[in-house]
Amino acid sequence: MENTRTLAFAVSEEFFQLVKEYLAWYEETYHRRLTQKQFIIGLIEDELERNAEAMKARRERLAEAVRVREEDAAQLARQNEEADEDEAEAGCGEEAAEDEAEAGYSEEAAEDEAETGYGEEADEDGAEAEYSEEAADEAEAEYDKETDDGEENEE
């Protein structure tokens, strides 16, 4: 048995009496009985058939709209996927840049440390040179003093 659905609706008393009158007229004219159900279904089928081409065109437009929406959704999904991949690649690039910056910072720190060490060495060298000059000056002064004392003793 075919799946069936009930189509029920209420009508005014006047409309109901017009349907009954039509069914009586039909039976007298065609000499066969037409039920309310047959009558209403016949009217609906006639109307559907009369507008079949328009309904077919509408179904095609709707199907095309659904197809376009699905294609747009698929394209948007692909674009989002590509954007996610680009973002992931950019993230890797950012990490590489951060690593490079850290390496550069380490190199700069080593250079600064070397310069600081050089500066300390230079300070030490300067202090040694200063000490050497002072020592040389003292030694010369002492030599001069001894020389002066020695000359005085000879006289």
PDB file of N, CA and C in Angstrom, residues 5-110:
ATOM      1  N   ARG A   5      -1.178  10.626   2.974  1.00  0.00           N
ATOM      2  CA  ARG A   5      -1.250  11.714   3.937  1.00  0.00           C
ATOM      3  C   ARG A   5      -2.652  12.298   3.864  1.00  0.00           C
ATOM      4  N   THR A   6      -3.100  12.821   4.966  1.00  0.00           N
ATOM      5  CA  THR A   6      -4.434  13.414   5.026  1.00  0.00           C
ATOM      6  C   THR A   6      -4.335  14.895   4.739  1.00  0.00           C
ATOM      7  N   LEU A   7      -5.220  15.343   3.868  1.00  0.00           N
ATOM      8  CA  LEU A   7      -5.323  16.755   3.564  1.00  0.00           C
ATOM      9  C   LEU A   7      -6.721  17.167   4.024  1.00  0.00           C
ATOM     10  N   ALA A   8      -6.787  17.915   5.106  1.00  0.00           N
ATOM     11  CA  ALA A   8      -8.095  18.276   5.671  1.00  0.00           C
ATOM     12  C   ALA A   8      -8.149  19.785   5.866  1.00  0.00           C
ATOM     13  N   PHE A   9      -9.320  20.333   5.642  1.00  0.00           N
ATOM     14  CA  PHE A   9      -9.511  21.767   5.861  1.00  0.00           C
ATOM     15  C   PHE A   9     -10.983  22.043   6.096  1.00  0.00           C
ATOM     16  N   ALA A  10     -11.237  23.101   6.793  1.00  0.00           N
ATOM     17  CA  ALA A  10     -12.614  23.497   7.087  1.00  0.00           C
ATOM     18  C   ALA A  10     -13.048  24.578   6.097  1.00  0.00           C
ATOM     19  N   VAL A  11     -14.320  24.531   5.731  1.00  0.00           N
ATOM     20  CA  VAL A  11     -14.886  25.532   4.812  1.00  0.00           C
ATOM     21  C   VAL A  11     -16.181  26.071   5.404  1.00  0.00           C
ATOM     22  N   SER A  12     -16.593  27.183   4.873  1.00  0.00           N
ATOM     23  CA  SER A  12     -17.851  27.770   5.363  1.00  0.00           C
ATOM     24  C   SER A  12     -19.037  26.893   4.934  1.00  0.00           C
ATOM     25  N   GLU A  13     -20.143  27.048   5.627  1.00  0.00           N
ATOM     26  CA  GLU A  13     -21.367  26.284   5.301  1.00  0.00           C
ATOM     27  C   GLU A  13     -21.811  26.598   3.886  1.00  0.00           C
ATOM     28  N   GLU A  14     -21.726  27.838   3.482  1.00  0.00           N
ATOM     29  CA  GLU A  14     -22.150  28.250   2.141  1.00  0.00           C
ATOM     30  C   GLU A  14     -21.301  27.551   1.071  1.00  0.00           C
ATOM     31  N   PHE A  15     -19.977  27.534   1.270  1.00  0.00           N
ATOM     32  CA  PHE A  15     -19.079  26.875   0.322  1.00  0.00           C
ATOM     33  C   PHE A  15     -19.373  25.378   0.266  1.00  0.00           C
ATOM     34  N   PHE A  16     -19.588  24.763   1.420  1.00  0.00           N
ATOM     35  CA  PHE A  16     -19.894  23.343   1.506  1.00  0.00           C
ATOM     36  C   PHE A  16     -21.157  23.023   0.704  1.00  0.00           C
ATOM     37  N   GLN A  17     -22.182  23.868   0.810  1.00  0.00           N
ATOM     38  CA  GLN A  17     -23.438  23.646   0.078  1.00  0.00           C
ATOM     39  C   GLN A  17     -23.235  23.804  -1.420  1.00  0.00           C
ATOM     40  N   LEU A  18     -22.327  24.705  -1.839  1.00  0.00           N
ATOM     41  CA  LEU A  18     -22.018  24.863  -3.266  1.00  0.00           C
ATOM     42  C   LEU A  18     -21.347  23.597  -3.816  1.00  0.00           C
ATOM     43  N   VAL A  19     -20.461  23.000  -3.045  1.00  0.00           N
ATOM     44  CA  VAL A  19     -19.793  21.762  -3.462  1.00  0.00           C
ATOM     45  C   VAL A  19     -20.835  20.660  -3.603  1.00  0.00           C
ATOM     46  N   LYS A  20     -21.731  20.536  -2.624  1.00  0.00           N
ATOM     47  CA  LYS A  20     -22.795  19.507  -2.682  1.00  0.00           C
ATOM     48  C   LYS A  20     -23.670  19.726  -3.916  1.00  0.00           C
ATOM     49  N   GLU A  21     -24.007  20.972  -4.198  1.00  0.00           N
ATOM     50  CA  GLU A  21     -24.845  21.296  -5.353  1.00  0.00           C
ATOM     51  C   GLU A  21     -24.126  20.894  -6.646  1.00  0.00           C
ATOM     52  N   TYR A  22     -22.812  21.166  -6.741  1.00  0.00           N
ATOM     53  CA  TYR A  22     -22.040  20.806  -7.923  1.00  0.00           C
ATOM     54  C   TYR A  22     -22.027  19.292  -8.112  1.00  0.00           C
ATOM     55  N   LEU A  23     -21.813  18.562  -7.033  1.00  0.00           N
ATOM     56  CA  LEU A  23     -21.769  17.102  -7.125  1.00  0.00           C
ATOM     57  C   LEU A  23     -23.112  16.529  -7.599  1.00  0.00           C
ATOM     58  N   ALA A  24     -24.192  17.118  -7.165  1.00  0.00           N
ATOM     59  CA  ALA A  24     -25.525  16.676  -7.614  1.00  0.00           C
ATOM     60  C   ALA A  24     -25.679  16.966  -9.105  1.00  0.00           C
ATOM     61  N   TRP A  25     -25.300  18.146  -9.520  1.00  0.00           N
ATOM     62  CA  TRP A  25     -25.362  18.520 -10.932  1.00  0.00           C
ATOM     63  C   TRP A  25     -24.519  17.569 -11.773  1.00  0.00           C
ATOM     64  N   TYR A  26     -23.303  17.231 -11.330  1.00  0.00           N
ATOM     65  CA  TYR A  26     -22.398  16.358 -12.043  1.00  0.00           C
ATOM     66  C   TYR A  26     -23.043  14.992 -12.255  1.00  0.00           C
ATOM     67  N   GLU A  27     -23.643  14.454 -11.227  1.00  0.00           N
ATOM     68  CA  GLU A  27     -24.263  13.137 -11.307  1.00  0.00           C
ATOM     69  C   GLU A  27     -25.432  13.147 -12.293  1.00  0.00           C
ATOM     70  N   GLU A  28     -26.224  14.204 -12.288  1.00  0.00           N
ATOM     71  CA  GLU A  28     -27.353  14.314 -13.226  1.00  0.00           C
ATOM     72  C   GLU A  28     -26.848  14.455 -14.656  1.00  0.00           C
ATOM     73  N   THR A  29     -25.748  15.203 -14.849  1.00  0.00           N
ATOM     74  CA  THR A  29     -25.265  15.492 -16.193  1.00  0.00           C
ATOM     75  C   THR A  29     -24.520  14.302 -16.775  1.00  0.00           C
ATOM     76  N   TYR A  30     -23.660  13.689 -16.011  1.00  0.00           N
ATOM     77  CA  TYR A  30     -22.793  12.624 -16.509  1.00  0.00           C
ATOM     78  C   TYR A  30     -23.260  11.223 -16.110  1.00  0.00           C
ATOM     79  N   HIS A  31     -24.266  11.137 -15.384  1.00  0.00           N
ATOM     80  CA  HIS A  31     -24.863   9.887 -14.933  1.00  0.00           C
ATOM     81  C   HIS A  31     -23.856   8.988 -14.199  1.00  0.00           C
ATOM     82  N   ARG A  32     -23.038   9.591 -13.488  1.00  0.00           N
ATOM     83  CA  ARG A  32     -22.148   8.845 -12.585  1.00  0.00           C
ATOM     84  C   ARG A  32     -21.865   9.707 -11.371  1.00  0.00           C
ATOM     85  N   ARG A  33     -21.648   9.034 -10.290  1.00  0.00           N
ATOM     86  CA  ARG A  33     -21.457   9.719  -9.007  1.00  0.00           C
ATOM     87  C   ARG A  33     -19.998  10.151  -8.861  1.00  0.00           C
ATOM     88  N   LEU A  34     -19.777  11.388  -8.339  1.00  0.00           N
ATOM     89  CA  LEU A  34     -18.448  11.929  -8.048  1.00  0.00           C
ATOM     90  C   LEU A  34     -18.406  12.246  -6.562  1.00  0.00           C
ATOM     91  N   THR A  35     -17.455  11.643  -5.840  1.00  0.00           N
ATOM     92  CA  THR A  35     -17.371  11.894  -4.398  1.00  0.00           C
ATOM     93  C   THR A  35     -16.682  13.237  -4.150  1.00  0.00           C
ATOM     94  N   GLN A  36     -16.840  13.728  -2.925  1.00  0.00           N
ATOM     95  CA  GLN A  36     -16.164  14.978  -2.540  1.00  0.00           C
ATOM     96  C   GLN A  36     -14.644  14.821  -2.699  1.00  0.00           C
ATOM     97  N   LYS A  37     -14.146  13.681  -2.262  1.00  0.00           N
ATOM     98  CA  LYS A  37     -12.716  13.422  -2.332  1.00  0.00           C
ATOM     99  C   LYS A  37     -12.230  13.457  -3.779  1.00  0.00           C
ATOM    100  N   GLN A  38     -12.941  12.736  -4.674  1.00  0.00           N
ATOM    101  CA  GLN A  38     -12.553  12.709  -6.085  1.00  0.00           C
ATOM    102  C   GLN A  38     -12.603  14.116  -6.691  1.00  0.00           C
ATOM    103  N   PHE A  39     -13.639  14.854  -6.325  1.00  0.00           N
ATOM    104  CA  PHE A  39     -13.826  16.202  -6.845  1.00  0.00           C
ATOM    105  C   PHE A  39     -12.649  17.111  -6.430  1.00  0.00           C
ATOM    106  N   ILE A  40     -12.342  17.144  -5.141  1.00  0.00           N
ATOM    107  CA  ILE A  40     -11.282  18.027  -4.631  1.00  0.00           C
ATOM    108  C   ILE A  40      -9.922  17.595  -5.187  1.00  0.00           C
ATOM    109  N   ILE A  41      -9.646  16.298  -5.195  1.00  0.00           N
ATOM    110  CA  ILE A  41      -8.373  15.818  -5.739  1.00  0.00           C
ATOM    111  C   ILE A  41      -8.284  16.153  -7.228  1.00  0.00           C
ATOM    112  N   GLY A  42      -9.368  15.987  -7.972  1.00  0.00           N
ATOM    113  CA  GLY A  42      -9.400  16.330  -9.403  1.00  0.00           C
ATOM    114  C   GLY A  42      -9.090  17.805  -9.622  1.00  0.00           C
ATOM    115  N   LEU A  43      -9.696  18.680  -8.800  1.00  0.00           N
ATOM    116  CA  LEU A  43      -9.434  20.116  -8.930  1.00  0.00           C
ATOM    117  C   LEU A  43      -7.944  20.433  -8.692  1.00  0.00           C
ATOM    118  N   ILE A  44      -7.404  19.824  -7.654  1.00  0.00           N
ATOM    119  CA  ILE A  44      -5.988  20.065  -7.310  1.00  0.00           C
ATOM    120  C   ILE A  44      -5.078  19.550  -8.431  1.00  0.00           C
ATOM    121  N   GLU A  45      -5.348  18.335  -8.928  1.00  0.00           N
ATOM    122  CA  GLU A  45      -4.528  17.775 -10.003  1.00  0.00           C
ATOM    123  C   GLU A  45      -4.605  18.627 -11.263  1.00  0.00           C
ATOM    124  N   ASP A  46      -5.800  19.087 -11.609  1.00  0.00           N
ATOM    125  CA  ASP A  46      -5.950  19.947 -12.794  1.00  0.00           C
ATOM    126  C   ASP A  46      -5.118  21.219 -12.650  1.00  0.00           C
ATOM    127  N   GLU A  47      -5.176  21.806 -11.468  1.00  0.00           N
ATOM    128  CA  GLU A  47      -4.435  23.055 -11.234  1.00  0.00           C
ATOM    129  C   GLU A  47      -2.923  22.803 -11.264  1.00  0.00           C
ATOM    130  N   LEU A  48      -2.515  21.704 -10.678  1.00  0.00           N
ATOM    131  CA  LEU A  48      -1.086  21.374 -10.699  1.00  0.00           C
ATOM    132  C   LEU A  48      -0.609  21.124 -12.131  1.00  0.00           C
ATOM    133  N   GLU A  49      -1.396  20.413 -12.914  1.00  0.00           N
ATOM    134  CA  GLU A  49      -1.039  20.140 -14.299  1.00  0.00           C
ATOM    135  C   GLU A  49      -0.997  21.422 -15.124  1.00  0.00           C
ATOM    136  N   ARG A  50      -1.958  22.286 -14.890  1.00  0.00           N
ATOM    137  CA  ARG A  50      -2.024  23.556 -15.620  1.00  0.00           C
ATOM    138  C   ARG A  50      -0.780  24.402 -15.351  1.00  0.00           C
ATOM    139  N   ASN A  51      -0.235  24.300 -14.175  1.00  0.00           N
ATOM    140  CA  ASN A  51       0.920  25.116 -13.798  1.00  0.00           C
ATOM    141  C   ASN A  51       2.221  24.305 -13.710  1.00  0.00           C
ATOM    142  N   ALA A  52       2.213  23.127 -14.315  1.00  0.00           N
ATOM    143  CA  ALA A  52       3.369  22.230 -14.232  1.00  0.00           C
ATOM    144  C   ALA A  52       4.646  22.881 -14.774  1.00  0.00           C
ATOM    145  N   GLU A  53       4.543  23.563 -15.919  1.00  0.00           N
ATOM    146  CA  GLU A  53       5.741  24.178 -16.506  1.00  0.00           C
ATOM    147  C   GLU A  53       6.303  25.269 -15.594  1.00  0.00           C
ATOM    148  N   ALA A  54       5.422  26.083 -15.049  1.00  0.00           N
ATOM    149  CA  ALA A  54       5.869  27.151 -14.151  1.00  0.00           C
ATOM    150  C   ALA A  54       6.504  26.554 -12.889  1.00  0.00           C
ATOM    151  N   MET A  55       5.890  25.469 -12.392  1.00  0.00           N
ATOM    152  CA  MET A  55       6.434  24.833 -11.193  1.00  0.00           C
ATOM    153  C   MET A  55       7.784  24.175 -11.493  1.00  0.00           C
ATOM    154  N   LYS A  56       7.910  23.576 -12.679  1.00  0.00           N
ATOM    155  CA  LYS A  56       9.176  22.958 -13.071  1.00  0.00           C
ATOM    156  C   LYS A  56      10.273  24.017 -13.153  1.00  0.00           C
ATOM    157  N   ALA A  57       9.970  25.154 -13.756  1.00  0.00           N
ATOM    158  CA  ALA A  57      10.944  26.248 -13.858  1.00  0.00           C
ATOM    159  C   ALA A  57      11.350  26.721 -12.457  1.00  0.00           C
ATOM    160  N   ARG A  58      10.384  26.792 -11.551  1.00  0.00           N
ATOM    161  CA  ARG A  58      10.682  27.207 -10.174  1.00  0.00           C
ATOM    162  C   ARG A  58      11.601  26.200  -9.490  1.00  0.00           C
ATOM    163  N   ARG A  59      11.294  24.905  -9.644  1.00  0.00           N
ATOM    164  CA  ARG A  59      12.138  23.869  -9.045  1.00  0.00           C
ATOM    165  C   ARG A  59      13.563  23.945  -9.581  1.00  0.00           C
ATOM    166  N   GLU A  60      13.700  24.198 -10.888  1.00  0.00           N
ATOM    167  CA  GLU A  60      15.029  24.317 -11.494  1.00  0.00           C
ATOM    168  C   GLU A  60      15.781  25.524 -10.940  1.00  0.00           C
ATOM    169  N   ARG A  61      15.067  26.661 -10.777  1.00  0.00           N
ATOM    170  CA  ARG A  61      15.705  27.850 -10.194  1.00  0.00           C
ATOM    171  C   ARG A  61      16.167  27.572  -8.772  1.00  0.00           C
ATOM    172  N   LEU A  62      15.311  26.899  -7.998  1.00  0.00           N
ATOM    173  CA  LEU A  62      15.674  26.569  -6.620  1.00  0.00           C
ATOM    174  C   LEU A  62      16.869  25.616  -6.575  1.00  0.00           C
ATOM    175  N   ALA A  63      16.857  24.619  -7.455  1.00  0.00           N
ATOM    176  CA  ALA A  63      17.964  23.663  -7.497  1.00  0.00           C
ATOM    177  C   ALA A  63      19.260  24.380  -7.884  1.00  0.00           C
ATOM    178  N   GLU A  64      19.184  25.298  -8.847  1.00  0.00           N
ATOM    179  CA  GLU A  64      20.358  26.069  -9.257  1.00  0.00           C
ATOM    180  C   GLU A  64      20.859  26.934  -8.100  1.00  0.00           C
ATOM    181  N   ALA A  65      19.941  27.548  -7.376  1.00  0.00           N
ATOM    182  CA  ALA A  65      20.324  28.376  -6.227  1.00  0.00           C
ATOM    183  C   ALA A  65      21.020  27.528  -5.159  1.00  0.00           C
ATOM    184  N   VAL A  66      20.508  26.334  -4.925  1.00  0.00           N
ATOM    185  CA  VAL A  66      21.126  25.430  -3.948  1.00  0.00           C
ATOM    186  C   VAL A  66      22.515  25.024  -4.431  1.00  0.00           C
ATOM    187  N   ARG A  67      22.641  24.696  -5.735  1.00  0.00           N
ATOM    188  CA  ARG A  67      23.936  24.305  -6.294  1.00  0.00           C
ATOM    189  C   ARG A  67      24.949  25.443  -6.156  1.00  0.00           C
ATOM    190  N   VAL A  68      24.518  26.669  -6.456  1.00  0.00           N
ATOM    191  CA  VAL A  68      25.415  27.835  -6.345  1.00  0.00           C
ATOM    192  C   VAL A  68      25.829  28.038  -4.890  1.00  0.00           C
ATOM    193  N   ARG A  69      24.878  27.908  -3.969  1.00  0.00           N
ATOM    194  CA  ARG A  69      25.212  28.060  -2.542  1.00  0.00           C
ATOM    195  C   ARG A  69      26.213  27.011  -2.095  1.00  0.00           C
ATOM    196  N   GLU A  70      26.014  25.779  -2.565  1.00  0.00           N
ATOM    197  CA  GLU A  70      26.952  24.708  -2.199  1.00  0.00           C
ATOM    198  C   GLU A  70      28.336  24.970  -2.766  1.00  0.00           C
ATOM    199  N   GLU A  71      28.392  25.446  -4.032  1.00  0.00           N
ATOM    200  CA  GLU A  71      29.682  25.779  -4.640  1.00  0.00           C
ATOM    201  C   GLU A  71      30.341  26.926  -3.880  1.00  0.00           C
ATOM    202  N   ASP A  72      29.554  27.959  -3.527  1.00  0.00           N
ATOM    203  CA  ASP A  72      30.086  29.091  -2.762  1.00  0.00           C
ATOM    204  C   ASP A  72      30.606  28.628  -1.408  1.00  0.00           C
ATOM    205  N   ALA A  73      29.864  27.744  -0.763  1.00  0.00           N
ATOM    206  CA  ALA A  73      30.285  27.229   0.542  1.00  0.00           C
ATOM    207  C   ALA A  73      31.575  26.430   0.402  1.00  0.00           C
ATOM    208  N   ALA A  74      31.677  25.628  -0.659  1.00  0.00           N
ATOM    209  CA  ALA A  74      32.892  24.837  -0.887  1.00  0.00           C
ATOM    210  C   ALA A  74      34.075  25.758  -1.174  1.00  0.00           C
ATOM    211  N   GLN A  75      33.845  26.795  -1.982  1.00  0.00           N
ATOM    212  CA  GLN A  75      34.913  27.749  -2.292  1.00  0.00           C
ATOM    213  C   GLN A  75      35.338  28.486  -1.034  1.00  0.00           C
ATOM    214  N   LEU A  76      34.391  28.899  -0.216  1.00  0.00           N
ATOM    215  CA  LEU A  76      34.704  29.577   1.043  1.00  0.00           C
ATOM    216  C   LEU A  76      35.497  28.657   1.961  1.00  0.00           C
ATOM    217  N   ALA A  77      35.118  27.389   1.998  1.00  0.00           N
ATOM    218  CA  ALA A  77      35.847  26.420   2.818  1.00  0.00           C
ATOM    219  C   ALA A  77      37.285  26.279   2.321  1.00  0.00           C
ATOM    220  N   ARG A  78      37.469  26.232   0.973  1.00  0.00           N
ATOM    221  CA  ARG A  78      38.820  26.148   0.417  1.00  0.00           C
ATOM    222  C   ARG A  78      39.628  27.393   0.762  1.00  0.00           C
ATOM    223  N   GLN A  79      39.000  28.570   0.656  1.00  0.00           N
ATOM    224  CA  GLN A  79      39.692  29.819   0.987  1.00  0.00           C
ATOM    225  C   GLN A  79      40.075  29.849   2.455  1.00  0.00           C
ATOM    226  N   ASN A  80      39.174  29.408   3.320  1.00  0.00           N
ATOM    227  CA  ASN A  80      39.481  29.365   4.753  1.00  0.00           C
ATOM    228  C   ASN A  80      40.629  28.402   5.026  1.00  0.00           C
ATOM    229  N   GLU A  81      40.613  27.275   4.327  1.00  0.00           N
ATOM    230  CA  GLU A  81      41.679  26.280   4.478  1.00  0.00           C
ATOM    231  C   GLU A  81      43.012  26.869   4.034  1.00  0.00           C
ATOM    232  N   GLU A  82      43.004  27.566   2.880  1.00  0.00           N
ATOM    233  CA  GLU A  82      44.229  28.196   2.384  1.00  0.00           C
ATOM    234  C   GLU A  82      44.698  29.280   3.343  1.00  0.00           C
ATOM    235  N   ALA A  83      43.753  30.048   3.883  1.00  0.00           N
ATOM    236  CA  ALA A  83      44.113  31.105   4.842  1.00  0.00           C
ATOM    237  C   ALA A  83      44.727  30.491   6.092  1.00  0.00           C
ATOM    238  N   ASP A  84      44.165  29.379   6.547  1.00  0.00           N
ATOM    239  CA  ASP A  84      44.725  28.694   7.720  1.00  0.00           C
ATOM    240  C   ASP A  84      46.138  28.207   7.427  1.00  0.00           C
ATOM    241  N   GLU A  85      46.345  27.652   6.214  1.00  0.00           N
ATOM    242  CA  GLU A  85      47.678  27.180   5.833  1.00  0.00           C
ATOM    243  C   GLU A  85      48.645  28.352   5.761  1.00  0.00           C
ATOM    244  N   ASP A  86      48.209  29.470   5.143  1.00  0.00           N
ATOM    245  CA  ASP A  86      49.061  30.656   5.052  1.00  0.00           C
ATOM    246  C   ASP A  86      49.408  31.171   6.438  1.00  0.00           C
ATOM    247  N   GLU A  87      48.418  31.176   7.316  1.00  0.00           N
ATOM    248  CA  GLU A  87      48.642  31.643   8.686  1.00  0.00           C
ATOM    249  C   GLU A  87      49.624  30.730   9.400  1.00  0.00           C
ATOM    250  N   ALA A  88      49.485  29.427   9.173  1.00  0.00           N
ATOM    251  CA  ALA A  88      50.406  28.475   9.794  1.00  0.00           C
ATOM    252  C   ALA A  88      51.816  28.695   9.265  1.00  0.00           C
ATOM    253  N   GLU A  89      51.936  28.900   7.934  1.00  0.00           N
ATOM    254  CA  GLU A  89      53.247  29.167   7.350  1.00  0.00           C
ATOM    255  C   GLU A  89      53.809  30.480   7.878  1.00  0.00           C
ATOM    256  N   ALA A  90      52.965  31.492   7.988  1.00  0.00           N
ATOM    257  CA  ALA A  90      53.401  32.780   8.519  1.00  0.00           C
ATOM    258  C   ALA A  90      53.834  32.621   9.964  1.00  0.00           C
ATOM    259  N   GLY A  91      53.145  31.779  10.694  1.00  0.00           N
ATOM    260  CA  GLY A  91      53.526  31.511  12.082  1.00  0.00           C
ATOM    261  C   GLY A  91      54.907  30.906  12.144  1.00  0.00           C
ATOM    262  N   CYS A  92      55.193  29.977  11.223  1.00  0.00           N
ATOM    263  CA  CYS A  92      56.531  29.380  11.164  1.00  0.00           C
ATOM    264  C   CYS A  92      57.544  30.446  10.807  1.00  0.00           C
ATOM    265  N   GLY A  93      57.193  31.337   9.904  1.00  0.00           N
ATOM    266  CA  GLY A  93      58.076  32.435   9.533  1.00  0.00           C
ATOM    267  C   GLY A  93      58.327  33.350  10.709  1.00  0.00           C
ATOM    268  N   GLU A  94      57.293  33.606  11.498  1.00  0.00           N
ATOM    269  CA  GLU A  94      57.456  34.443  12.682  1.00  0.00           C
ATOM    270  C   GLU A  94      58.380  33.762  13.678  1.00  0.00           C
ATOM    271  N   GLU A  95      58.213  32.456  13.853  1.00  0.00           N
ATOM    272  CA  GLU A  95      59.082  31.723  14.769  1.00  0.00           C
ATOM    273  C   GLU A  95      60.518  31.782  14.279  1.00  0.00           C
ATOM    274  N   ALA A  96      60.723  31.628  12.968  1.00  0.00           N
ATOM    275  CA  ALA A  96      62.077  31.703  12.417  1.00  0.00           C
ATOM    276  C   ALA A  96      62.644  33.098  12.639  1.00  0.00           C
ATOM    277  N   ALA A  97      61.824  34.120  12.439  1.00  0.00           N
ATOM    278  CA  ALA A  97      62.280  35.491  12.661  1.00  0.00           C
ATOM    279  C   ALA A  97      62.629  35.703  14.124  1.00  0.00           C
ATOM    280  N   GLU A  98      61.808  35.138  15.015  1.00  0.00           N
ATOM    281  CA  GLU A  98      62.103  35.257  16.446  1.00  0.00           C
ATOM    282  C   GLU A  98      63.405  34.544  16.774  1.00  0.00           C
ATOM    283  N   ASP A  99      63.598  33.343  16.218  1.00  0.00           N
ATOM    284  CA  ASP A  99      64.836  32.601  16.444  1.00  0.00           C
ATOM    285  C   ASP A  99      66.032  33.395  15.924  1.00  0.00           C
ATOM    286  N   GLU A 100      65.862  33.961  14.735  1.00  0.00           N
ATOM    287  CA  GLU A 100      66.941  34.754  14.141  1.00  0.00           C
ATOM    288  C   GLU A 100      67.224  35.983  14.996  1.00  0.00           C
ATOM    289  N   ALA A 101      66.175  36.613  15.494  1.00  0.00           N
ATOM    290  CA  ALA A 101      66.350  37.786  16.351  1.00  0.00           C
ATOM    291  C   ALA A 101      67.074  37.390  17.637  1.00  0.00           C
ATOM    292  N   GLU A 102      66.683  36.237  18.192  1.00  0.00           N
ATOM    293  CA  GLU A 102      67.353  35.768  19.405  1.00  0.00           C
ATOM    294  C   GLU A 102      68.817  35.471  19.111  1.00  0.00           C
ATOM    295  N   ALA A 103      69.094  34.849  17.961  1.00  0.00           N
ATOM    296  CA  ALA A 103      70.477  34.563  17.592  1.00  0.00           C
ATOM    297  C   ALA A 103      71.224  35.869  17.405  1.00  0.00           C
ATOM    298  N   GLY A 104      70.600  36.817  16.747  1.00  0.00           N
ATOM    299  CA  GLY A 104      71.207  38.138  16.566  1.00  0.00           C
ATOM    300  C   GLY A 104      71.453  38.803  17.903  1.00  0.00           C
ATOM    301  N   TYR A 105      70.507  38.650  18.812  1.00  0.00           N
ATOM    302  CA  TYR A 105      70.662  39.227  20.140  1.00  0.00           C
ATOM    303  C   TYR A 105      71.839  38.575  20.844  1.00  0.00           C
ATOM    304  N   SER A 106      71.977  37.265  20.693  1.00  0.00           N
ATOM    305  CA  SER A 106      73.093  36.544  21.307  1.00  0.00           C
ATOM    306  C   SER A 106      74.403  37.022  20.728  1.00  0.00           C
ATOM    307  N   GLU A 107      74.435  37.205  19.391  1.00  0.00           N
ATOM    308  CA  GLU A 107      75.654  37.703  18.755  1.00  0.00           C
ATOM    309  C   GLU A 107      75.975  39.102  19.267  1.00  0.00           C
ATOM    310  N   GLU A 108      74.936  39.948  19.357  1.00  0.00           N
ATOM    311  CA  GLU A 108      75.148  41.302  19.868  1.00  0.00           C
ATOM    312  C   GLU A 108      75.629  41.263  21.302  1.00  0.00           C
ATOM    313  N   ALA A 109      75.062  40.374  22.095  1.00  0.00           N
ATOM    314  CA  ALA A 109      75.473  40.246  23.489  1.00  0.00           C
ATOM    315  C   ALA A 109      76.924  39.811  23.568  1.00  0.00           C
ATOM    316  N   ALA A 110      77.316  38.868  22.705  1.00  0.00           N
ATOM    317  CA  ALA A 110      78.703  38.397  22.693  1.00  0.00           C
ATOM    318  C   ALA A 110      79.633  39.532  22.270  1.00  0.00           C
TER     319      ALA A 110
END
